[in-house]
Short mmCIF file of the N, C-alpha and C atoms (twelve columns), coordinates in Angstrom:
data_MODEL
# 
_entry.id   MODEL 
# 
loop_
_atom_site.group_PDB 
_atom_site.id 
_atom_site.type_symbol 
_atom_site.label_atom_id 
_atom_site.label_alt_id 
_atom_site.label_comp_id 
_atom_site.label_asym_id 
_atom_site.label_seq_id 
_atom_site.Cartn_x 
_atom_site.Cartn_y 
_atom_site.Cartn_z 
_atom_site.pdbx_PDB_model_num 
ATOM 1   N N  . UNK A 1   131.947 -34.272 10.147 1 
ATOM 2   C CA . UNK A 1   131.336 -35.589 10.269 1 
ATOM 3   C C  . UNK A 1   130.397 -35.582 11.457 1 
ATOM 4   N N  . UNK A 2   129.166 -36.016 11.252 1 
ATOM 5   C CA . UNK A 2   128.145 -35.998 12.303 1 
ATOM 6   C C  . UNK A 2   127.931 -37.401 12.869 1 
ATOM 7   N N  . UNK A 3   128.008 -37.525 14.183 1 
ATOM 8   C CA . UNK A 3   127.731 -38.787 14.855 1 
ATOM 9   C C  . UNK A 3   126.298 -38.753 15.357 1 
ATOM 10  N N  . UNK A 4   125.681 -39.907 15.471 1 
ATOM 11  C CA . UNK A 4   124.323 -39.970 16.007 1 
ATOM 12  C C  . UNK A 4   124.290 -40.922 17.191 1 
ATOM 13  N N  . UNK A 5   123.378 -40.676 18.079 1 
ATOM 14  C CA . UNK A 5   123.167 -41.525 19.238 1 
ATOM 15  C C  . UNK A 5   121.777 -42.135 19.164 1 
ATOM 16  N N  . UNK A 6   121.642 -43.309 19.719 1 
ATOM 17  C CA . UNK A 6   120.339 -43.949 19.836 1 
ATOM 18  C C  . UNK A 6   119.505 -43.169 20.841 1 
ATOM 19  N N  . UNK A 7   118.237 -43.029 20.559 1 
ATOM 20  C CA . UNK A 7   117.319 -42.356 21.485 1 
ATOM 21  C C  . UNK A 7   116.913 -43.363 22.558 1 
ATOM 22  N N  . UNK A 8   117.706 -43.417 23.644 1 
ATOM 23  C CA . UNK A 8   117.394 -44.317 24.753 1 
ATOM 24  C C  . UNK A 8   117.511 -43.549 26.073 1 
ATOM 25  N N  . UNK A 9   117.197 -44.208 27.179 1 
ATOM 26  C CA . UNK A 9   117.180 -43.553 28.497 1 
ATOM 27  C C  . UNK A 9   118.481 -42.806 28.796 1 
ATOM 28  N N  . UNK A 10  119.578 -43.518 28.711 1 
ATOM 29  C CA . UNK A 10  120.865 -42.927 29.072 1 
ATOM 30  C C  . UNK A 10  121.154 -41.684 28.234 1 
ATOM 31  N N  . UNK A 11  120.916 -41.777 26.937 1 
ATOM 32  C CA . UNK A 11  121.233 -40.654 26.050 1 
ATOM 33  C C  . UNK A 11  120.256 -39.490 26.205 1 
ATOM 34  N N  . UNK A 12  118.990 -39.775 26.456 1 
ATOM 35  C CA . UNK A 12  118.011 -38.697 26.677 1 
ATOM 36  C C  . UNK A 12  118.351 -37.952 27.967 1 
ATOM 37  N N  . UNK A 13  118.674 -38.694 29.027 1 
ATOM 38  C CA . UNK A 13  119.029 -38.039 30.291 1 
ATOM 39  C C  . UNK A 13  120.309 -37.228 30.137 1 
ATOM 40  N N  . UNK A 14  121.263 -37.725 29.346 1 
ATOM 41  C CA . UNK A 14  122.505 -36.975 29.076 1 
ATOM 42  C C  . UNK A 14  122.184 -35.683 28.330 1 
ATOM 43  N N  . UNK A 15  121.376 -35.785 27.257 1 
ATOM 44  C CA . UNK A 15  121.030 -34.589 26.475 1 
ATOM 45  C C  . UNK A 15  120.350 -33.545 27.358 1 
ATOM 46  N N  . UNK A 16  119.450 -33.992 28.232 1 
ATOM 47  C CA . UNK A 16  118.679 -33.067 29.070 1 
ATOM 48  C C  . UNK A 16  119.352 -32.778 30.412 1 
ATOM 49  N N  . UNK A 17  120.569 -33.245 30.589 1 
ATOM 50  C CA . UNK A 17  121.371 -32.964 31.788 1 
ATOM 51  C C  . UNK A 17  120.694 -33.413 33.084 1 
ATOM 52  N N  . UNK A 18  119.970 -34.548 33.020 1 
ATOM 53  C CA . UNK A 18  119.244 -35.082 34.187 1 
ATOM 54  C C  . UNK A 18  118.279 -34.054 34.777 1 
ATOM 55  N N  . UNK A 19  117.751 -33.206 33.916 1 
ATOM 56  C CA . UNK A 19  116.820 -32.161 34.341 1 
ATOM 57  C C  . UNK A 19  115.431 -32.481 33.795 1 
ATOM 58  N N  . UNK A 20  114.452 -32.484 34.681 1 
ATOM 59  C CA . UNK A 20  113.064 -32.680 34.244 1 
ATOM 60  C C  . UNK A 20  112.688 -31.522 33.327 1 
ATOM 61  N N  . UNK A 21  112.169 -31.849 32.167 1 
ATOM 62  C CA . UNK A 21  111.843 -30.815 31.184 1 
ATOM 63  C C  . UNK A 21  110.495 -30.144 31.461 1 
ATOM 64  N N  . UNK A 22  109.868 -30.523 32.570 1 
ATOM 65  C CA . UNK A 22  108.613 -29.875 32.980 1 
ATOM 66  C C  . UNK A 22  108.813 -28.997 34.220 1 
ATOM 67  N N  . UNK A 23  109.401 -29.538 35.287 1 
ATOM 68  C CA . UNK A 23  109.546 -28.747 36.522 1 
ATOM 69  C C  . UNK A 23  110.927 -28.099 36.647 1 
ATOM 70  N N  . UNK A 24  111.866 -28.456 35.766 1 
ATOM 71  C CA . UNK A 24  113.219 -27.891 35.709 1 
ATOM 72  C C  . UNK A 24  114.125 -28.321 36.858 1 
ATOM 73  N N  . UNK A 25  113.699 -29.252 37.694 1 
ATOM 74  C CA . UNK A 25  114.547 -29.735 38.778 1 
ATOM 75  C C  . UNK A 25  115.473 -30.832 38.255 1 
ATOM 76  N N  . UNK A 26  116.606 -31.003 38.933 1 
ATOM 77  C CA . UNK A 26  117.579 -32.028 38.568 1 
ATOM 78  C C  . UNK A 26  117.371 -33.261 39.435 1 
ATOM 79  N N  . UNK A 27  117.561 -34.437 38.838 1 
ATOM 80  C CA . UNK A 27  117.324 -35.702 39.520 1 
ATOM 81  C C  . UNK A 27  118.415 -36.710 39.191 1 
ATOM 82  N N  . UNK A 28  118.529 -37.736 40.050 1 
ATOM 83  C CA . UNK A 28  119.359 -38.892 39.721 1 
ATOM 84  C C  . UNK A 28  118.639 -39.648 38.606 1 
ATOM 85  N N  . UNK A 29  119.406 -40.375 37.803 1 
ATOM 86  C CA . UNK A 29  118.787 -41.118 36.710 1 
ATOM 87  C C  . UNK A 29  117.729 -42.090 37.214 1 
ATOM 88  N N  . UNK A 30  117.946 -42.674 38.382 1 
ATOM 89  C CA . UNK A 30  116.980 -43.642 38.925 1 
ATOM 90  C C  . UNK A 30  115.643 -42.992 39.289 1 
ATOM 91  N N  . UNK A 31  115.613 -41.672 39.398 1 
ATOM 92  C CA . UNK A 31  114.391 -40.950 39.753 1 
ATOM 93  C C  . UNK A 31  113.703 -40.343 38.531 1 
ATOM 94  N N  . UNK A 32  114.217 -40.679 37.332 1 
ATOM 95  C CA . UNK A 32  113.696 -40.067 36.110 1 
ATOM 96  C C  . UNK A 32  113.032 -41.096 35.205 1 
ATOM 97  N N  . UNK A 33  112.223 -40.582 34.299 1 
ATOM 98  C CA . UNK A 33  111.595 -41.398 33.267 1 
ATOM 99  C C  . UNK A 33  111.751 -40.666 31.934 1 
ATOM 100 N N  . UNK A 34  111.489 -41.401 30.873 1 
ATOM 101 C CA . UNK A 34  111.425 -40.770 29.548 1 
ATOM 102 C C  . UNK A 34  109.951 -40.502 29.275 1 
ATOM 103 N N  . UNK A 35  109.646 -39.318 28.808 1 
ATOM 104 C CA . UNK A 35  108.263 -38.961 28.510 1 
ATOM 105 C C  . UNK A 35  108.099 -38.679 27.020 1 
ATOM 106 N N  . UNK A 36  107.032 -39.229 26.458 1 
ATOM 107 C CA . UNK A 36  106.663 -38.910 25.078 1 
ATOM 108 C C  . UNK A 36  105.887 -37.594 25.112 1 
ATOM 109 N N  . UNK A 37  106.389 -36.555 24.460 1 
ATOM 110 C CA . UNK A 37  105.706 -35.255 24.433 1 
ATOM 111 C C  . UNK A 37  104.316 -35.451 23.826 1 
ATOM 112 N N  . UNK A 38  104.238 -36.005 22.624 1 
ATOM 113 C CA . UNK A 38  102.969 -36.469 22.073 1 
ATOM 114 C C  . UNK A 38  102.870 -37.918 22.533 1 
ATOM 115 N N  . UNK A 39  101.930 -38.227 23.433 1 
ATOM 116 C CA . UNK A 39  101.882 -39.564 24.033 1 
ATOM 117 C C  . UNK A 39  101.809 -40.703 23.015 1 
ATOM 118 N N  . UNK A 40  102.387 -41.848 23.423 1 
ATOM 119 C CA . UNK A 40  102.326 -43.047 22.585 1 
ATOM 120 C C  . UNK A 40  100.885 -43.390 22.242 1 
ATOM 121 N N  . UNK A 41  99.981  -43.183 23.201 1 
ATOM 122 C CA . UNK A 41  98.566  -43.511 22.984 1 
ATOM 123 C C  . UNK A 41  97.930  -42.656 21.890 1 
ATOM 124 N N  . UNK A 42  98.600  -41.542 21.556 1 
ATOM 125 C CA . UNK A 42  98.102  -40.659 20.495 1 
ATOM 126 C C  . UNK A 42  98.990  -40.718 19.263 1 
ATOM 127 N N  . UNK A 43  99.798  -41.787 19.173 1 
ATOM 128 C CA . UNK A 43  100.642 -41.977 17.997 1 
ATOM 129 C C  . UNK A 43  102.021 -41.363 18.081 1 
ATOM 130 N N  . UNK A 44  102.414 -40.898 19.255 1 
ATOM 131 C CA . UNK A 44  103.725 -40.268 19.415 1 
ATOM 132 C C  . UNK A 44  104.854 -41.276 19.268 1 
ATOM 133 N N  . UNK A 45  105.823 -40.974 18.414 1 
ATOM 134 C CA . UNK A 45  106.937 -41.905 18.184 1 
ATOM 135 C C  . UNK A 45  108.034 -41.775 19.232 1 
ATOM 136 N N  . UNK A 46  108.881 -42.803 19.304 1 
ATOM 137 C CA . UNK A 46  110.059 -42.742 20.174 1 
ATOM 138 C C  . UNK A 46  111.191 -42.166 19.332 1 
ATOM 139 N N  . UNK A 47  111.193 -40.839 19.217 1 
ATOM 140 C CA . UNK A 47  112.200 -40.134 18.445 1 
ATOM 141 C C  . UNK A 47  112.755 -38.993 19.294 1 
ATOM 142 N N  . UNK A 48  113.939 -38.523 18.906 1 
ATOM 143 C CA . UNK A 48  114.581 -37.443 19.659 1 
ATOM 144 C C  . UNK A 48  113.686 -36.217 19.811 1 
ATOM 145 N N  . UNK A 49  112.893 -35.894 18.797 1 
ATOM 146 C CA . UNK A 49  112.083 -34.683 18.886 1 
ATOM 147 C C  . UNK A 49  110.738 -34.908 19.576 1 
ATOM 148 N N  . UNK A 50  110.528 -36.105 20.136 1 
ATOM 149 C CA . UNK A 50  109.287 -36.375 20.869 1 
ATOM 150 C C  . UNK A 50  109.537 -36.954 22.266 1 
ATOM 151 N N  . UNK A 51  110.789 -37.128 22.655 1 
ATOM 152 C CA . UNK A 51  111.103 -37.720 23.964 1 
ATOM 153 C C  . UNK A 51  111.867 -36.699 24.807 1 
ATOM 154 N N  . UNK A 52  111.485 -36.593 26.075 1 
ATOM 155 C CA . UNK A 52  112.198 -35.725 27.016 1 
ATOM 156 C C  . UNK A 52  112.398 -36.454 28.339 1 
ATOM 157 N N  . UNK A 53  113.367 -35.973 29.113 1 
ATOM 158 C CA . UNK A 53  113.562 -36.458 30.477 1 
ATOM 159 C C  . UNK A 53  112.490 -35.828 31.362 1 
ATOM 160 N N  . UNK A 54  111.913 -36.659 32.212 1 
ATOM 161 C CA . UNK A 54  110.869 -36.176 33.109 1 
ATOM 162 C C  . UNK A 54  111.029 -36.860 34.460 1 
ATOM 163 N N  . UNK A 55  110.785 -36.114 35.536 1 
ATOM 164 C CA . UNK A 55  110.774 -36.769 36.843 1 
ATOM 165 C C  . UNK A 55  109.507 -37.622 36.927 1 
ATOM 166 N N  . UNK A 56  109.518 -38.573 37.827 1 
ATOM 167 C CA . UNK A 56  108.368 -39.482 37.936 1 
ATOM 168 C C  . UNK A 56  107.094 -38.720 38.298 1 
ATOM 169 N N  . UNK A 57  107.232 -37.703 39.143 1 
ATOM 170 C CA . UNK A 57  106.057 -36.929 39.544 1 
ATOM 171 C C  . UNK A 57  105.416 -36.199 38.382 1 
ATOM 172 N N  . UNK A 58  106.224 -35.518 37.587 1 
ATOM 173 C CA . UNK A 58  105.687 -34.788 36.436 1 
ATOM 174 C C  . UNK A 58  105.119 -35.737 35.385 1 
ATOM 175 N N  . UNK A 59  105.786 -36.862 35.167 1 
ATOM 176 C CA . UNK A 59  105.294 -37.813 34.176 1 
ATOM 177 C C  . UNK A 59  103.934 -38.365 34.612 1 
ATOM 178 N N  . UNK A 60  103.792 -38.653 35.916 1 
ATOM 179 C CA . UNK A 60  102.511 -39.127 36.428 1 
ATOM 180 C C  . UNK A 60  101.423 -38.064 36.342 1 
ATOM 181 N N  . UNK A 61  101.795 -36.824 36.554 1 
ATOM 182 C CA . UNK A 61  100.829 -35.714 36.476 1 
ATOM 183 C C  . UNK A 61  100.388 -35.463 35.032 1 
ATOM 184 N N  . UNK A 62  101.332 -35.563 34.090 1 
ATOM 185 C CA . UNK A 62  101.034 -35.305 32.676 1 
ATOM 186 C C  . UNK A 62  100.151 -36.400 32.079 1 
ATOM 187 N N  . UNK A 63  100.372 -37.631 32.525 1 
ATOM 188 C CA . UNK A 63  99.630  -38.810 32.052 1 
ATOM 189 C C  . UNK A 63  99.738  -38.947 30.544 1 
ATOM 190 N N  . UNK A 64  98.625  -39.196 29.885 1 
ATOM 191 C CA . UNK A 64  98.652  -39.403 28.424 1 
ATOM 192 C C  . UNK A 64  98.150  -38.167 27.689 1 
ATOM 193 N N  . UNK A 65  98.567  -37.012 28.188 1 
ATOM 194 C CA . UNK A 65  98.171  -35.747 27.564 1 
ATOM 195 C C  . UNK A 65  99.388  -35.058 26.960 1 
ATOM 196 N N  . UNK A 66  99.137  -34.132 26.077 1 
ATOM 197 C CA . UNK A 66  100.219 -33.304 25.545 1 
ATOM 198 C C  . UNK A 66  100.570 -32.267 26.617 1 
ATOM 199 N N  . UNK A 67  101.730 -31.631 26.513 1 
ATOM 200 C CA . UNK A 67  102.051 -30.582 27.483 1 
ATOM 201 C C  . UNK A 67  100.982 -29.483 27.538 1 
ATOM 202 N N  . UNK A 68  100.435 -29.131 26.386 1 
ATOM 203 C CA . UNK A 68  99.401  -28.100 26.358 1 
ATOM 204 C C  . UNK A 68  98.141  -28.571 27.082 1 
ATOM 205 N N  . UNK A 69  97.710  -29.795 26.804 1 
ATOM 206 C CA . UNK A 69  96.512  -30.337 27.458 1 
ATOM 207 C C  . UNK A 69  96.694  -30.428 28.973 1 
ATOM 208 N N  . UNK A 70  97.916  -30.738 29.413 1 
ATOM 209 C CA . UNK A 70  98.204  -30.886 30.837 1 
ATOM 210 C C  . UNK A 70  98.585  -29.558 31.495 1 
ATOM 211 N N  . UNK A 71  98.676  -28.490 30.694 1 
ATOM 212 C CA . UNK A 71  99.128  -27.177 31.182 1 
ATOM 213 C C  . UNK A 71  100.507 -27.300 31.845 1 
ATOM 214 N N  . UNK A 72  101.395 -28.038 31.151 1 
ATOM 215 C CA . UNK A 72  102.755 -28.274 31.633 1 
ATOM 216 C C  . UNK A 72  103.736 -27.970 30.498 1 
ATOM 217 N N  . UNK A 73  104.043 -26.707 30.267 1 
ATOM 218 C CA . UNK A 73  104.951 -26.373 29.157 1 
ATOM 219 C C  . UNK A 73  106.356 -26.936 29.375 1 
ATOM 220 N N  . UNK A 74  106.979 -27.313 28.279 1 
ATOM 221 C CA . UNK A 74  108.356 -27.790 28.309 1 
ATOM 222 C C  . UNK A 74  109.313 -26.623 28.543 1 
ATOM 223 N N  . UNK A 75  110.393 -26.865 29.286 1 
ATOM 224 C CA . UNK A 75  111.378 -25.802 29.455 1 
ATOM 225 C C  . UNK A 75  112.264 -25.678 28.220 1 
ATOM 226 N N  . UNK A 76  112.411 -26.759 27.444 1 
ATOM 227 C CA . UNK A 76  113.182 -26.768 26.195 1 
ATOM 228 C C  . UNK A 76  112.517 -27.728 25.220 1 
ATOM 229 N N  . UNK A 77  112.475 -27.337 23.981 1 
ATOM 230 C CA . UNK A 77  111.954 -28.208 22.935 1 
ATOM 231 C C  . UNK A 77  112.928 -29.366 22.721 1 
ATOM 232 N N  . UNK A 78  112.429 -30.602 22.634 1 
ATOM 233 C CA . UNK A 78  113.344 -31.733 22.413 1 
ATOM 234 C C  . UNK A 78  113.999 -31.660 21.038 1 
ATOM 235 N N  . UNK A 79  115.202 -32.208 20.937 1 
ATOM 236 C CA . UNK A 79  115.967 -32.131 19.696 1 
ATOM 237 C C  . UNK A 79  116.928 -33.312 19.617 1 
ATOM 238 N N  . UNK A 80  117.402 -33.578 18.432 1 
ATOM 239 C CA . UNK A 80  118.425 -34.588 18.224 1 
ATOM 240 C C  . UNK A 80  119.771 -33.933 18.522 1 
ATOM 241 N N  . UNK A 81  120.505 -34.444 19.513 1 
ATOM 242 C CA . UNK A 81  121.751 -33.768 19.904 1 
ATOM 243 C C  . UNK A 81  122.845 -33.886 18.856 1 
ATOM 244 N N  . UNK A 82  123.627 -32.823 18.739 1 
ATOM 245 C CA . UNK A 82  124.843 -32.865 17.919 1 
ATOM 246 C C  . UNK A 82  125.904 -33.515 18.797 1 
ATOM 247 N N  . UNK A 83  126.532 -34.512 18.277 1 
ATOM 248 C CA . UNK A 83  127.439 -35.318 19.078 1 
ATOM 249 C C  . UNK A 83  128.863 -35.200 18.566 1 
ATOM 250 N N  . UNK A 84  129.772 -34.947 19.490 1 
ATOM 251 C CA . UNK A 84  131.193 -34.909 19.145 1 
ATOM 252 C C  . UNK A 84  131.795 -36.286 19.460 1 
ATOM 253 N N  . UNK A 85  132.939 -36.547 18.900 1 
ATOM 254 C CA . UNK A 85  133.614 -37.821 19.134 1 
ATOM 255 C C  . UNK A 85  133.775 -38.088 20.633 1 
ATOM 256 N N  . UNK A 86  134.158 -37.066 21.388 1 
ATOM 257 C CA . UNK A 86  134.384 -37.264 22.820 1 
ATOM 258 C C  . UNK A 86  133.082 -37.625 23.545 1 
ATOM 259 N N  . UNK A 87  131.934 -37.169 23.044 1 
ATOM 260 C CA . UNK A 87  130.657 -37.508 23.659 1 
ATOM 261 C C  . UNK A 87  130.366 -38.999 23.552 1 
ATOM 262 N N  . UNK A 88  130.835 -39.624 22.476 1 
ATOM 263 C CA . UNK A 88  130.613 -41.054 22.302 1 
ATOM 264 C C  . UNK A 88  131.330 -41.863 23.374 1 
ATOM 265 N N  . UNK A 89  132.390 -41.291 23.942 1 
ATOM 266 C CA . UNK A 89  133.182 -41.976 24.955 1 
ATOM 267 C C  . UNK A 89  133.020 -41.330 26.331 1 
ATOM 268 N N  . UNK A 90  131.881 -40.704 26.570 1 
ATOM 269 C CA . UNK A 90  131.697 -39.949 27.807 1 
ATOM 270 C C  . UNK A 90  131.730 -40.803 29.066 1 
ATOM 271 N N  . UNK A 91  131.514 -42.108 28.948 1 
ATOM 272 C CA . UNK A 91  131.530 -42.984 30.120 1 
ATOM 273 C C  . UNK A 91  132.886 -43.654 30.330 1 
ATOM 274 N N  . UNK A 92  133.867 -43.285 29.519 1 
ATOM 275 C CA . UNK A 92  135.207 -43.842 29.621 1 
ATOM 276 C C  . UNK A 92  136.149 -42.721 30.029 1 
ATOM 277 N N  . UNK A 93  137.002 -42.993 30.995 1 
ATOM 278 C CA . UNK A 93  137.954 -41.968 31.425 1 
ATOM 279 C C  . UNK A 93  139.035 -41.805 30.363 1 
ATOM 280 N N  . UNK A 94  139.122 -40.607 29.805 1 
ATOM 281 C CA . UNK A 94  140.089 -40.306 28.753 1 
ATOM 282 C C  . UNK A 94  141.047 -39.243 29.295 1 
ATOM 283 N N  . UNK A 95  142.352 -39.455 29.137 1 
ATOM 284 C CA . UNK A 95  143.308 -38.444 29.622 1 
ATOM 285 C C  . UNK A 95  143.045 -37.079 28.980 1 
ATOM 286 N N  . UNK A 96  143.143 -36.034 29.767 1 
ATOM 287 C CA . UNK A 96  142.886 -34.669 29.283 1 
ATOM 288 C C  . UNK A 96  143.731 -34.310 28.069 1 
ATOM 289 N N  . UNK A 97  144.965 -34.783 28.025 1 
ATOM 290 C CA . UNK A 97  145.834 -34.422 26.910 1 
ATOM 291 C C  . UNK A 97  145.388 -35.037 25.582 1 
ATOM 292 N N  . UNK A 98  144.484 -35.986 25.602 1 
ATOM 293 C CA . UNK A 98  143.958 -36.586 24.375 1 
ATOM 294 C C  . UNK A 98  142.803 -35.780 23.779 1 
ATOM 295 N N  . UNK A 99  142.192 -34.915 24.579 1 
ATOM 296 C CA . UNK A 99  140.962 -34.232 24.174 1 
ATOM 297 C C  . UNK A 99  141.088 -33.475 22.852 1 
ATOM 298 N N  . UNK A 100 142.214 -32.849 22.587 1 
ATOM 299 C CA . UNK A 100 142.410 -32.114 21.337 1 
ATOM 300 C C  . UNK A 100 142.349 -33.003 20.108 1 
ATOM 301 N N  . UNK A 101 142.577 -34.287 20.291 1 
ATOM 302 C CA . UNK A 101 142.632 -35.217 19.165 1 
ATOM 303 C C  . UNK A 101 141.319 -35.956 18.933 1 
ATOM 304 N N  . UNK A 102 140.349 -35.747 19.807 1 
ATOM 305 C CA . UNK A 102 139.065 -36.458 19.664 1 
ATOM 306 C C  . UNK A 102 138.006 -35.608 19.038 1 
# 
């Protein structure tokens, strides 16, 4: 059974491990933005395969260009994450002994 997550800030940062997909540095969520790989201004959708976590500096540098146009290659291609039951409850403290059942 496959679970899906909404493509939003919290879930994109979780999928990308709070790592900027351009400079590869790790940031607090408050220091990050979501970046459209194909910019919204060029018809880029808000979908898992077009959104990545980006630090504010890289997002400002990339502007409304594609990674190729900006000469800023992605460290990982964006993707729709495979989600396990336990991932759906990642913000809730669950006893370790329950993990086998989730």
